[in-house]
Coordinates of C-alpha atoms in Angstrom, one line a residue:
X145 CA 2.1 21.5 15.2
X146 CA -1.3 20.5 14.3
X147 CA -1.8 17.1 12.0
X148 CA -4.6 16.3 10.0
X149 CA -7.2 13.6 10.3
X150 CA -7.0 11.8 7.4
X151 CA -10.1 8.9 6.7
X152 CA -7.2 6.5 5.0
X153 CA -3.9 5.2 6.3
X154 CA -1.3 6.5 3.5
X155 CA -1.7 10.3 4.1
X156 CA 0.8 11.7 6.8
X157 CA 1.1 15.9 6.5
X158 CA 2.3 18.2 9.2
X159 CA 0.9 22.0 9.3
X160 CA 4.0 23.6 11.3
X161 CA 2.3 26.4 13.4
X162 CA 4.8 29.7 12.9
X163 CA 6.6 29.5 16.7
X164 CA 7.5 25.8 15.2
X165 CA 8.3 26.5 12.0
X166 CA 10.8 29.5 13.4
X167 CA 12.5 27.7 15.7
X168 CA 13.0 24.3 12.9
X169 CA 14.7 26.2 11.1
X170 CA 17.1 27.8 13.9
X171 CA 17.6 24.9 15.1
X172 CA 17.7 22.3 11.5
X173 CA 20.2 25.3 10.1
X174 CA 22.7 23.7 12.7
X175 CA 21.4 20.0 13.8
X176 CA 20.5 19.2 10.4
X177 CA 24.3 19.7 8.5
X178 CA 25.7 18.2 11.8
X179 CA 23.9 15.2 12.2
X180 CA 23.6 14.0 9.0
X181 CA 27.5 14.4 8.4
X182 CA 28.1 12.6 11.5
X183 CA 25.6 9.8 10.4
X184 CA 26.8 9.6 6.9
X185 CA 30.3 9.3 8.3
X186 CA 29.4 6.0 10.5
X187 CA 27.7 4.5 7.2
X188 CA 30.9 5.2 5.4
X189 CA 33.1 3.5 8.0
X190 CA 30.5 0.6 8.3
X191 CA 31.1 -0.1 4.5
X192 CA 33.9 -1.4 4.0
X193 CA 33.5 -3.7 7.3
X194 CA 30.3 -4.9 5.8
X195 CA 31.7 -5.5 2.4
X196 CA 35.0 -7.3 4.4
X197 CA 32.5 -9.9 6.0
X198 CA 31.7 -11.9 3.1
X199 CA 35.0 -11.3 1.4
X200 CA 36.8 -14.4 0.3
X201 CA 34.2 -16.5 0.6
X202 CA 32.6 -18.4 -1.8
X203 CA 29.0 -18.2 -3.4
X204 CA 28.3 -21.7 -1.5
X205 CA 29.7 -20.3 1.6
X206 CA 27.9 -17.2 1.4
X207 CA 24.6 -19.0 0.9
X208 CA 25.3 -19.9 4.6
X209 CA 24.7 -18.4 7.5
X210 CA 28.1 -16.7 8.7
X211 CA 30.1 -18.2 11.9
X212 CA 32.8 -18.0 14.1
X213 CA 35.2 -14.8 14.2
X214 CA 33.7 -13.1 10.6
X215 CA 30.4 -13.2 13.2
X216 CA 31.0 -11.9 16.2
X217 CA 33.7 -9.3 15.3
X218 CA 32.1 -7.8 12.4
X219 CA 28.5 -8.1 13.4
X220 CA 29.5 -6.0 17.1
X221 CA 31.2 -3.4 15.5
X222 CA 29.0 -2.9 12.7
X223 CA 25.4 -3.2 15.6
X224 CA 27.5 -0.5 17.7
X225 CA 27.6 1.9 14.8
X226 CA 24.3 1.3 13.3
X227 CA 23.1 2.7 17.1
X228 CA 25.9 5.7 16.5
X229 CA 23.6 6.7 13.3
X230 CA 20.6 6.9 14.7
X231 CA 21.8 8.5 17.8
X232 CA 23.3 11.0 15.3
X233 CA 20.0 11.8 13.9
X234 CA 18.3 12.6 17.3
X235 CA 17.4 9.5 18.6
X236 CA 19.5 9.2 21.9
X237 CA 18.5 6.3 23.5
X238 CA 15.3 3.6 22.4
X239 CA 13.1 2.9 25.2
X240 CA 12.7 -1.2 25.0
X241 CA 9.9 -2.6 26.7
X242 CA 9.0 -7.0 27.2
X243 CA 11.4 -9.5 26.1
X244 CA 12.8 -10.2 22.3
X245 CA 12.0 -13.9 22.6
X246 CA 15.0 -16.0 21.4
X247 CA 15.7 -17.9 17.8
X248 CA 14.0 -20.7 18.9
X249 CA 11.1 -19.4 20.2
X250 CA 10.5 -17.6 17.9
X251 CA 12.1 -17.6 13.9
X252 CA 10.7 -14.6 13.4
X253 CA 9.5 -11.1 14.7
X254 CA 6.9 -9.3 13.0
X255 CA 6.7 -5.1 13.9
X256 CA 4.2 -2.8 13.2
X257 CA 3.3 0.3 12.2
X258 CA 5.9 0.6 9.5
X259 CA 5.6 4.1 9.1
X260 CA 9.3 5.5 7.9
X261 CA 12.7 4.5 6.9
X262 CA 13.8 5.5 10.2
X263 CA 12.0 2.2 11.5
X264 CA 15.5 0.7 11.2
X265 CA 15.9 1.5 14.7
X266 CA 14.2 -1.5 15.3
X267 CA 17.2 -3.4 14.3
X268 CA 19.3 -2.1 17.3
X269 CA 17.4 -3.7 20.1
X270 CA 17.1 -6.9 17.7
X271 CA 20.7 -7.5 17.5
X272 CA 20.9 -6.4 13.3
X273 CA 17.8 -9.6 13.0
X274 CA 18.4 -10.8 9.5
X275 CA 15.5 -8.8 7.0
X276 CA 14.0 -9.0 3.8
X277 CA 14.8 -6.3 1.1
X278 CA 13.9 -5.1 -2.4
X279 CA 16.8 -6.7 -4.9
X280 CA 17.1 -2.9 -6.2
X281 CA 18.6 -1.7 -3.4
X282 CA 21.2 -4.3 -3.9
X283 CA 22.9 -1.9 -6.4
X284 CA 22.7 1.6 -3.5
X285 CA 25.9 2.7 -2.3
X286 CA 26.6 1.4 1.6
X287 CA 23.0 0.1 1.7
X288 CA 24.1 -2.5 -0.5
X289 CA 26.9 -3.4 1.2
X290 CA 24.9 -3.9 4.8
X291 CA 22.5 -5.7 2.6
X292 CA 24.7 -8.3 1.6
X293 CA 26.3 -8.0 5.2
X294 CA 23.2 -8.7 6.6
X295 CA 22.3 -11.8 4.4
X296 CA 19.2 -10.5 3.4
X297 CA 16.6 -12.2 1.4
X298 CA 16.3 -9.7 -1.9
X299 CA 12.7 -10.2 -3.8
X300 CA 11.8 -8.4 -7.0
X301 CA 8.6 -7.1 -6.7
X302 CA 8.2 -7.2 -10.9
X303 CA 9.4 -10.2 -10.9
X304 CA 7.1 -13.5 -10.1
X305 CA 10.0 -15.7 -10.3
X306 CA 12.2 -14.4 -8.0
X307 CA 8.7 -14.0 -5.2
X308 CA 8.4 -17.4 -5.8
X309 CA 12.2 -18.0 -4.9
X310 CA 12.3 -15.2 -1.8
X311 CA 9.2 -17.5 -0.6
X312 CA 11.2 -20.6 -0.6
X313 CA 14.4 -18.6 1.3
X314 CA 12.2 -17.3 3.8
X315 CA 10.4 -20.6 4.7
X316 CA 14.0 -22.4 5.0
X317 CA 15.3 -20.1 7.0
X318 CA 12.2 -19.9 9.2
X319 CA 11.8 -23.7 9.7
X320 CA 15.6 -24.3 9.7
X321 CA 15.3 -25.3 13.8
X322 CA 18.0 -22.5 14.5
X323 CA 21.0 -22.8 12.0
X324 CA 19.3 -19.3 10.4
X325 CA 20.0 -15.9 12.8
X326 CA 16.2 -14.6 14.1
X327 CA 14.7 -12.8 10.9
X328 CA 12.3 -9.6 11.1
X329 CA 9.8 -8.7 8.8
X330 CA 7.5 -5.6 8.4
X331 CA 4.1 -7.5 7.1
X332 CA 2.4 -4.3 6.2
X333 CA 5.0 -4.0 3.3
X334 CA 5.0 -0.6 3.1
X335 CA 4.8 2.7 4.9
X336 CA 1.3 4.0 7.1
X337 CA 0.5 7.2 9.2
X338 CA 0.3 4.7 12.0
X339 CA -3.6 5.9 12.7
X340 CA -4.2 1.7 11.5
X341 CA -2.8 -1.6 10.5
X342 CA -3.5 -2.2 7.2
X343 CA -3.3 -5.8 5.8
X344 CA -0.8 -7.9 6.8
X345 CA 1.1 -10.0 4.2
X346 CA 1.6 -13.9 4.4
X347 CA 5.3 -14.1 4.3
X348 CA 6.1 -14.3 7.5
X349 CA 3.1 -16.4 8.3
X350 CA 3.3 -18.9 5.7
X351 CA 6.4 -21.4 7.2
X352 CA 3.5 -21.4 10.5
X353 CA 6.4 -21.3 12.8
X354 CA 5.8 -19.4 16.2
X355 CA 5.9 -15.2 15.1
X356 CA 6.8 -12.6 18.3
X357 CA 4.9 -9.2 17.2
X358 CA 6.8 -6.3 17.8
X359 CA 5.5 -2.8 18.4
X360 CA 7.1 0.4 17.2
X361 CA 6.1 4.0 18.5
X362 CA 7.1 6.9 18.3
X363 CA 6.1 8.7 21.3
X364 CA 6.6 12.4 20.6
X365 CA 4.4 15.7 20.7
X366 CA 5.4 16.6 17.3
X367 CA 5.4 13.5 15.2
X368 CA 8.2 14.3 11.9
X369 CA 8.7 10.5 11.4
X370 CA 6.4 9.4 9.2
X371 CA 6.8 9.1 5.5
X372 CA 3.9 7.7 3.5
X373 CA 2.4 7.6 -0.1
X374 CA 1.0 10.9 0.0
X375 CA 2.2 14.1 2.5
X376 CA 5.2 15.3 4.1
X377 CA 8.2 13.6 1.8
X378 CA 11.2 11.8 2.9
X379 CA 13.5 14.5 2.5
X380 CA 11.1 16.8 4.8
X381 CA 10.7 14.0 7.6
X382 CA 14.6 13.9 7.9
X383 CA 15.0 17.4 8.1
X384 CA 12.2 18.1 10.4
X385 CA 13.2 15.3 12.5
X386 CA 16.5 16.0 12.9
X387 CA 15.7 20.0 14.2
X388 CA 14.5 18.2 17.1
X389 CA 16.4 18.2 20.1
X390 CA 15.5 14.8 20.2
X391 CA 13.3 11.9 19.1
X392 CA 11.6 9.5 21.1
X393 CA 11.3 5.5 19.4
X394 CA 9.6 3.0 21.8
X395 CA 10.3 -0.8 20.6
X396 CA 7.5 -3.6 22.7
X397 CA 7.7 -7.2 22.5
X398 CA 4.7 -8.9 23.1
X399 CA 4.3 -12.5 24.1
X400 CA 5.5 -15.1 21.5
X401 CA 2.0 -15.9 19.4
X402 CA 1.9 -19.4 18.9
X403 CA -0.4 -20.6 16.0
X404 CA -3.0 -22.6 16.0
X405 CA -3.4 -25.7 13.6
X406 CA -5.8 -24.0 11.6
X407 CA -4.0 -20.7 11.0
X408 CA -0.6 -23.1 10.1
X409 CA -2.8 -24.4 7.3
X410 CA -4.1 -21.0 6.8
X411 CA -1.3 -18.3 6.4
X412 CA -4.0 -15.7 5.5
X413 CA -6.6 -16.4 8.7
X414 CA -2.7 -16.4 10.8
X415 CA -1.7 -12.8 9.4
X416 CA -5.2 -11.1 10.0
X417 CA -5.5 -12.8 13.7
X418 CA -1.5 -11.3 14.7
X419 CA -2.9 -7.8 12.5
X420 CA -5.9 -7.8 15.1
X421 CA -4.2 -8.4 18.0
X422 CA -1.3 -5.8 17.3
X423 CA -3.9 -3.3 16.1
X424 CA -5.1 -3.7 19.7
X425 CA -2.7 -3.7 21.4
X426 CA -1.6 -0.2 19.8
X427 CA -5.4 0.9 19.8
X428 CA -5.6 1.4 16.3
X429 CA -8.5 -0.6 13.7
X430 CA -7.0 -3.5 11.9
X431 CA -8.1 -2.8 8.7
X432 CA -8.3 -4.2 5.0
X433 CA -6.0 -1.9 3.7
X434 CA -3.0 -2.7 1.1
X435 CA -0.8 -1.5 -1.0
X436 CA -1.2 -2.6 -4.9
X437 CA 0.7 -1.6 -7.9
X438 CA 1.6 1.2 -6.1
X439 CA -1.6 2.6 -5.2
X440 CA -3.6 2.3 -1.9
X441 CA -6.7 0.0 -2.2
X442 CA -9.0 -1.3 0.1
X443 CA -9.8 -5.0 -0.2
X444 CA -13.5 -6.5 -0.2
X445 CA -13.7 -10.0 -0.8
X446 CA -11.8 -10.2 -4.0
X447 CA -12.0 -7.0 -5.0
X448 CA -9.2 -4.0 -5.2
X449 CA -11.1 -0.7 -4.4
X450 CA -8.8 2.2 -5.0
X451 CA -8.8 4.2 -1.6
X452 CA -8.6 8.0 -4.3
X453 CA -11.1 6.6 -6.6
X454 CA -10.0 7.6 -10.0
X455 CA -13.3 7.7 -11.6
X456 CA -14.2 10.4 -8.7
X457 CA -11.1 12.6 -9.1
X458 CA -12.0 12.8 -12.3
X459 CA -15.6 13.6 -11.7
X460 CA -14.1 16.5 -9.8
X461 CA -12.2 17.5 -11.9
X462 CA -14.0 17.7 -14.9
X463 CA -16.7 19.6 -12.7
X464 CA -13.5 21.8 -11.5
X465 CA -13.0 23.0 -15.1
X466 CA -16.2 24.4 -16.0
X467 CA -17.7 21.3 -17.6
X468 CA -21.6 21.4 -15.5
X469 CA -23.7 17.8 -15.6
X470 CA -25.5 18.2 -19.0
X471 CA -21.4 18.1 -20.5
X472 CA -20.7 15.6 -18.4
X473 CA -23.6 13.9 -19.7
X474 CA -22.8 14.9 -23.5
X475 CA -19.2 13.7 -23.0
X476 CA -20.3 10.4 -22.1
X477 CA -21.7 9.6 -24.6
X478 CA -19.7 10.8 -26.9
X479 CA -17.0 8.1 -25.4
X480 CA -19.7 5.6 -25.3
X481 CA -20.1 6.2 -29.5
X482 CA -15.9 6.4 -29.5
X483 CA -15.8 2.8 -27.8
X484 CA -17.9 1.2 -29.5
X485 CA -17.0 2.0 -32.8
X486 CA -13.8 2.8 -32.5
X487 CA -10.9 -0.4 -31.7
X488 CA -12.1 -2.0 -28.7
X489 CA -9.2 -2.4 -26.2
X490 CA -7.3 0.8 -27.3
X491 CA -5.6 3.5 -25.4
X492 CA -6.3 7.0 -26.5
X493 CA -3.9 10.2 -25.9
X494 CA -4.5 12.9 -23.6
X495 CA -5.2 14.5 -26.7
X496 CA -7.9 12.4 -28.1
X497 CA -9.0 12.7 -24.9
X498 CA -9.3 16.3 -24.6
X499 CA -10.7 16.2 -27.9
X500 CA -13.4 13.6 -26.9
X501 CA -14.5 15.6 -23.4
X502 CA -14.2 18.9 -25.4
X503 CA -11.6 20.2 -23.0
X504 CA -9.4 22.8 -24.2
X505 CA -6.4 22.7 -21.6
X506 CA -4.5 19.6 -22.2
X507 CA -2.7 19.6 -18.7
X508 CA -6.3 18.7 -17.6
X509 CA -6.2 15.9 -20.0
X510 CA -3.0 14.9 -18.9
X511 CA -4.3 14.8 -15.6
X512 CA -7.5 12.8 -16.2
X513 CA -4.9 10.4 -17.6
X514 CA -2.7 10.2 -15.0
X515 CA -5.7 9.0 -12.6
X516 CA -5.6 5.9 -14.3
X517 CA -2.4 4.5 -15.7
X518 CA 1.3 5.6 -15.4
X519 CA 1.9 7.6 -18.8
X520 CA -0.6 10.0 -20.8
X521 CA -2.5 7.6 -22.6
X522 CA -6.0 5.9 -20.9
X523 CA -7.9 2.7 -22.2
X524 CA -11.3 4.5 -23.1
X525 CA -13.6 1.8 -21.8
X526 CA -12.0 1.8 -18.3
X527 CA -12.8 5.6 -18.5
X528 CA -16.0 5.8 -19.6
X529 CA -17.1 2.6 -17.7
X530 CA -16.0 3.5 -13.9
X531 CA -16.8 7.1 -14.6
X532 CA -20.4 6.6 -16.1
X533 CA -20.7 4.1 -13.2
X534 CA -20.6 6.9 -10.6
X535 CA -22.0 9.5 -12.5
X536 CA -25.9 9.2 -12.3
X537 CA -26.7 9.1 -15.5
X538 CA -27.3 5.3 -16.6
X539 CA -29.0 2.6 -14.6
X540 CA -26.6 -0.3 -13.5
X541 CA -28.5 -2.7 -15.7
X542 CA -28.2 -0.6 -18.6
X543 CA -24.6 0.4 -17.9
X544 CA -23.7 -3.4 -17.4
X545 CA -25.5 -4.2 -20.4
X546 CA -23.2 -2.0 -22.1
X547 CA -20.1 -3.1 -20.0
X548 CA -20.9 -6.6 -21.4
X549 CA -20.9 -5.9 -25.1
X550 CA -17.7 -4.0 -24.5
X551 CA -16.1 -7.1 -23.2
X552 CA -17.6 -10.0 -25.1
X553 CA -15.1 -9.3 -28.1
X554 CA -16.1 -12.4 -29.9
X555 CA -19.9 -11.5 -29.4
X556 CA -20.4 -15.3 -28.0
X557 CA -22.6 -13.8 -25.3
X558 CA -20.4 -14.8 -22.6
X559 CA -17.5 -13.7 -21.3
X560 CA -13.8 -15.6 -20.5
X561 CA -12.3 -15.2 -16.9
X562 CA -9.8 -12.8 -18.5
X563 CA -12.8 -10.7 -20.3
X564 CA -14.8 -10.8 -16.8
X565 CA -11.7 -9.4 -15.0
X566 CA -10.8 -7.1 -17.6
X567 CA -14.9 -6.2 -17.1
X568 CA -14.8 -5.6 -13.5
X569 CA -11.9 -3.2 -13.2
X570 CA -13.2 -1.2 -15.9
X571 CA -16.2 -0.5 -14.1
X572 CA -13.8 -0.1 -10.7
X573 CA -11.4 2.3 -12.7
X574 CA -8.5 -0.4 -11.7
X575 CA -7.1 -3.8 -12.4
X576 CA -8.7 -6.7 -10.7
X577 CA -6.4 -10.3 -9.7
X578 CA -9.1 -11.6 -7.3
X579 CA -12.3 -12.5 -9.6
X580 CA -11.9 -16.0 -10.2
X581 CA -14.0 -17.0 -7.3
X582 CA -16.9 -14.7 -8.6
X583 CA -16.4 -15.4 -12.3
X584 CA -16.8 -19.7 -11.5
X585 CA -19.5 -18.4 -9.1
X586 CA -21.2 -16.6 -12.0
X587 CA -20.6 -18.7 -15.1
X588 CA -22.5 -21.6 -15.6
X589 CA -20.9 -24.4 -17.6
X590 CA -18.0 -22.2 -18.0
X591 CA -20.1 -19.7 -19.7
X592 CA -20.9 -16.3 -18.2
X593 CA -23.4 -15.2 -19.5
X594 CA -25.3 -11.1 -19.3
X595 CA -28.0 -12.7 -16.6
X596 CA -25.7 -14.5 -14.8
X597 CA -23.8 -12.0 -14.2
X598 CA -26.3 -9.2 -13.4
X599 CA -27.7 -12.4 -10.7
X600 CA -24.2 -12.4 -8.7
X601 CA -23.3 -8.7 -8.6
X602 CA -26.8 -7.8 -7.6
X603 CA -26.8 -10.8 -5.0
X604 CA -23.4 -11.8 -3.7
X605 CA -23.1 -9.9 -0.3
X606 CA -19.4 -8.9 -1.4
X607 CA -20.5 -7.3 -4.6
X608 CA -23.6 -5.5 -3.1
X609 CA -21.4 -3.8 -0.7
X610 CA -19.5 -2.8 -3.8
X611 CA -22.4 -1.7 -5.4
X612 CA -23.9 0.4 -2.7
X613 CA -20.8 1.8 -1.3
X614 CA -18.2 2.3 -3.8
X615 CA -20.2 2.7 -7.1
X616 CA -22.9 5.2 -5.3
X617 CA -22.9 8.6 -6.9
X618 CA -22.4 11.5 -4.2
X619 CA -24.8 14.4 -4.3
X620 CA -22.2 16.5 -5.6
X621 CA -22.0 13.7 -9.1
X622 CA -25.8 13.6 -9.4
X623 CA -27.8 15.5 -11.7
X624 CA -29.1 19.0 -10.3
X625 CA -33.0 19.6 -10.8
X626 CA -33.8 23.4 -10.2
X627 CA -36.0 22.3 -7.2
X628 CA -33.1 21.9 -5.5
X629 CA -33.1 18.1 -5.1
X630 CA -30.5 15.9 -7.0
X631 CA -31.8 12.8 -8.2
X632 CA -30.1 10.4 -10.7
X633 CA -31.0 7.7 -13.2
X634 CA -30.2 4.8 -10.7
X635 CA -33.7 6.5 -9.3
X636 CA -31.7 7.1 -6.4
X637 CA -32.4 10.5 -4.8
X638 CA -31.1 12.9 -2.4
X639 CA -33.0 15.1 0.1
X640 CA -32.3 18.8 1.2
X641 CA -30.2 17.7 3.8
X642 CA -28.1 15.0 2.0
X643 CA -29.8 11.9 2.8
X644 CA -30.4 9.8 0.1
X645 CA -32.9 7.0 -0.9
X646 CA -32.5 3.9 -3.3
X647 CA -34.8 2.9 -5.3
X648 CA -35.1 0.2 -8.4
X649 CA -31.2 0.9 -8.4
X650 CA -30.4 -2.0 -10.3
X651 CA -33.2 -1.8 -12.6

């Protein structure tokens, strides 16, 4: 099985070679039906003893933690057959290595990589630790039920309200000097290849109460647990994990990290400092990676950078279907003319779109749509902006000249926080949350102005790095001369061998 190197943590893929592929599906055609039958039958016997914990009591009662007999008979019996499903599925013992600090030492254990739902393993060795869990699983058959069993903290991601309240549950339980059972938290929030740490959340860092890290690996020569964003899908990792003889999960408990006064005060500077030492610990990079909206970006300062850069998929694309520079060109600004004139703010169809770029295959429109938002429709100044910004063609100061007029709605010459923000993801081809620090670093008076603002992107070490990493046109984007260089209209230029030069880029 060979595995790809991706340069970003939320692609996992496995290429089976043919010997491999062969003998899965010998041996999935009987492990597979077998295993998950037997597993599915321990979930459905666990069900009912879950649901039979909490029955009778009352919601005051149940807002505490459970005690006496409804404890230790349930909890054993529903631990022993949480191990019977996993070593259903392949995974016949789990190799445990330091010591799982206890409640008071620690409130709370923190593991990483989270890199599949099979990570629930983790919960054998941590005697069923009390988790925290998306309210919309609440409503799944049996996983509701160990849920609620469990006394989970249930958040809504859509919903601020109930963050704000899981935040509050959390730190009570955390700082409740043992009358809460041990919790265990996944601060990645979501799932990785493992090849790096991405950013950890605050949430289990923000009570500053001693955190044990916890390591999770999965030590085998053909990794079929992972389950990320993009690559092999869930569905896939079960089957081709359980067409393995057997699976190999490795749980390490490193030394209690006790926090120093200055990460208490700072959950942030606490989560990156645990994130660095885990990351080493595995041999991985900590990185700035996270998970927002649903879509893998890479934080800088205050800025969201997609990881897939929608602006150069569609580059690609558009080049993919025939349409050479000089119609690239022309199609900008053809949606330059259609944004400015046309009802600032507004979404256009994939077929206004198709119309305005001169495409003839809609799907391609439908695509180009897709890069940016969740249904076929695209906000034509996000499109234009973040595309024309890594095309070539415009200088940034004329481009952000542009950007600015596109913004300032009440032609004030100056631009709110909420214009600014709405400003800066257009040119990013995403939303932006963190720009408050930039926009009362930029405006003057509470006025940001055209020159102020050109000042701090052109000056602010953040946004510099932006500029000349993230909003640099690649060879392949630039405009081809027939003397076989590409320059661009940044007056940045590339060499023969793909080097390339800036010069008056912010002119």
């Amino acid at each position: 099985m060979e595995e790809h190197d991706y340069p970003h943590p939320f692609i996992h893929e496995v290429k089976l070679t043919t010997a491999l592929r062969i003998r899965g599906i010998i041996l999935g055609s009987v492990l597979f039906p077998l295993r998950v039958t037997l597993a599915a039958i321990c979930f459905l016997i666990m069900w009912p003893l879950a649901r039979l914990r909490l029955a009778g009591l009352s919601e005051e009662e149940r807002s505490r933690p459970v005690t006496g007999w409804r404890h230790w008979l349930f909890h054993t019996i529903v631990w022993q057959l949480s191990r019977g499903v996993f070593l259903c599925l392949g995974f016949p013992w789990v190799t445990v290595k330091g010591r799982r600090a206890d409640l008071k030492e620690a409130p709370v254990l923190v593991v990483a990589p989270h890199s599949t739902y099979m990570d629930m393993v983790v919960l054998c060795p941590t005697q069923l630790a009390t988790v925290v869990s998306r309210s919309e699983n609440k409503s799944l058959p049996v996983i509701g039920a160990l849920l609620e069993f469990n006394q989970a903290v249930l958040v809504s991601r859509k919903d601020p309200e109930s963050r704000k309240k899981a935040v509050t549950q959390v730190t009570e339980r955390l700082t409740s000097n043992g009358y809460w059972p041990q919790m265990l938290m996944f601060p990645e929030g979501t799932t990785t290849n493992g090849r790096a740490l991405i950013k950890f959340k605050p949430g289990a860092f923000l009570a500053g109460v001693p955190v044990q890290p916890v390591l999770l690996r999965y030590p085998n020569k053909v990794d079929t647990v992972r389950w990320t964003y993009k690559g092999t899908a869930w569905y896939e990792a079960l089957w081709h994990t359980t067409s393995q003889i057997y699976t190999n999960a490795t749980v390490e408990f490193l030394p209690v990290y006790q926090p120093s006064e200055e990460e208490k005060n700072d959950p942030g500077l606490y989560a990156d400092n645990v994130q660095k030492l885990m990351a080493k610990e595995l041999g991985v990079p900590a990185t700035d990676y996270v998970m927002e909206g649903g879509v893998p970006v890479s934080k800088v300062g205050g800025v969201s950078l997609p990881v897939d850069s929608p602006a150069r998929k569609t580059l690609s694309l558009l080049h993919r279907s025939g349409l050479g520079p000089y119609g690239v060109e022309s199609a900008l600004h053809q949606l330059s003319d259609a944004c400015q004139f046309g009802a600032q703010g507004s979404k256009v169809s994939a077929d206004e779109l198709a119309s305005l770029l001169g495409l003839k295959d809609r799907k391609t429109a439908m695509a180009l749509c897709s890069f940016y938002s969740k249904d076929e429709t695209v906000d034509l100044r996000v499109f234009y902006l973040s595309v024309a910004a890594l095309s070539g063609f415009f200088r940034f100061k004329s481009l952000l000249h542009t950007a600015f007029t596109m913004f300032d709605r009440e032609a004030t010459g100056s631009l709110s926080a909420e214009e600014f923000s709405d400003l800066m993801g257009a040119l990013l081809g995403f939303p932006q949350r963190g720009t408050a620090e930039l926009y009362k670093e930029a405006s003057s008076g509470g006025s940001l102005t055209e020159e102020n603002l050109l000042r701090v992107l052109t000056t602010h070490l953040t946004y510099q790095r932006v500029l000349n990493e993230y909003l640099q046109p690649e060879e392949a984007e630039s405009h081809l001369l027939a003397n076989g260089k590409a320059v661009n209209n940044n007056g940045n230029m590339h060499n023969g061998n793909g080097s390339l030069h800036n010069s008056k880029k912010f002119e």
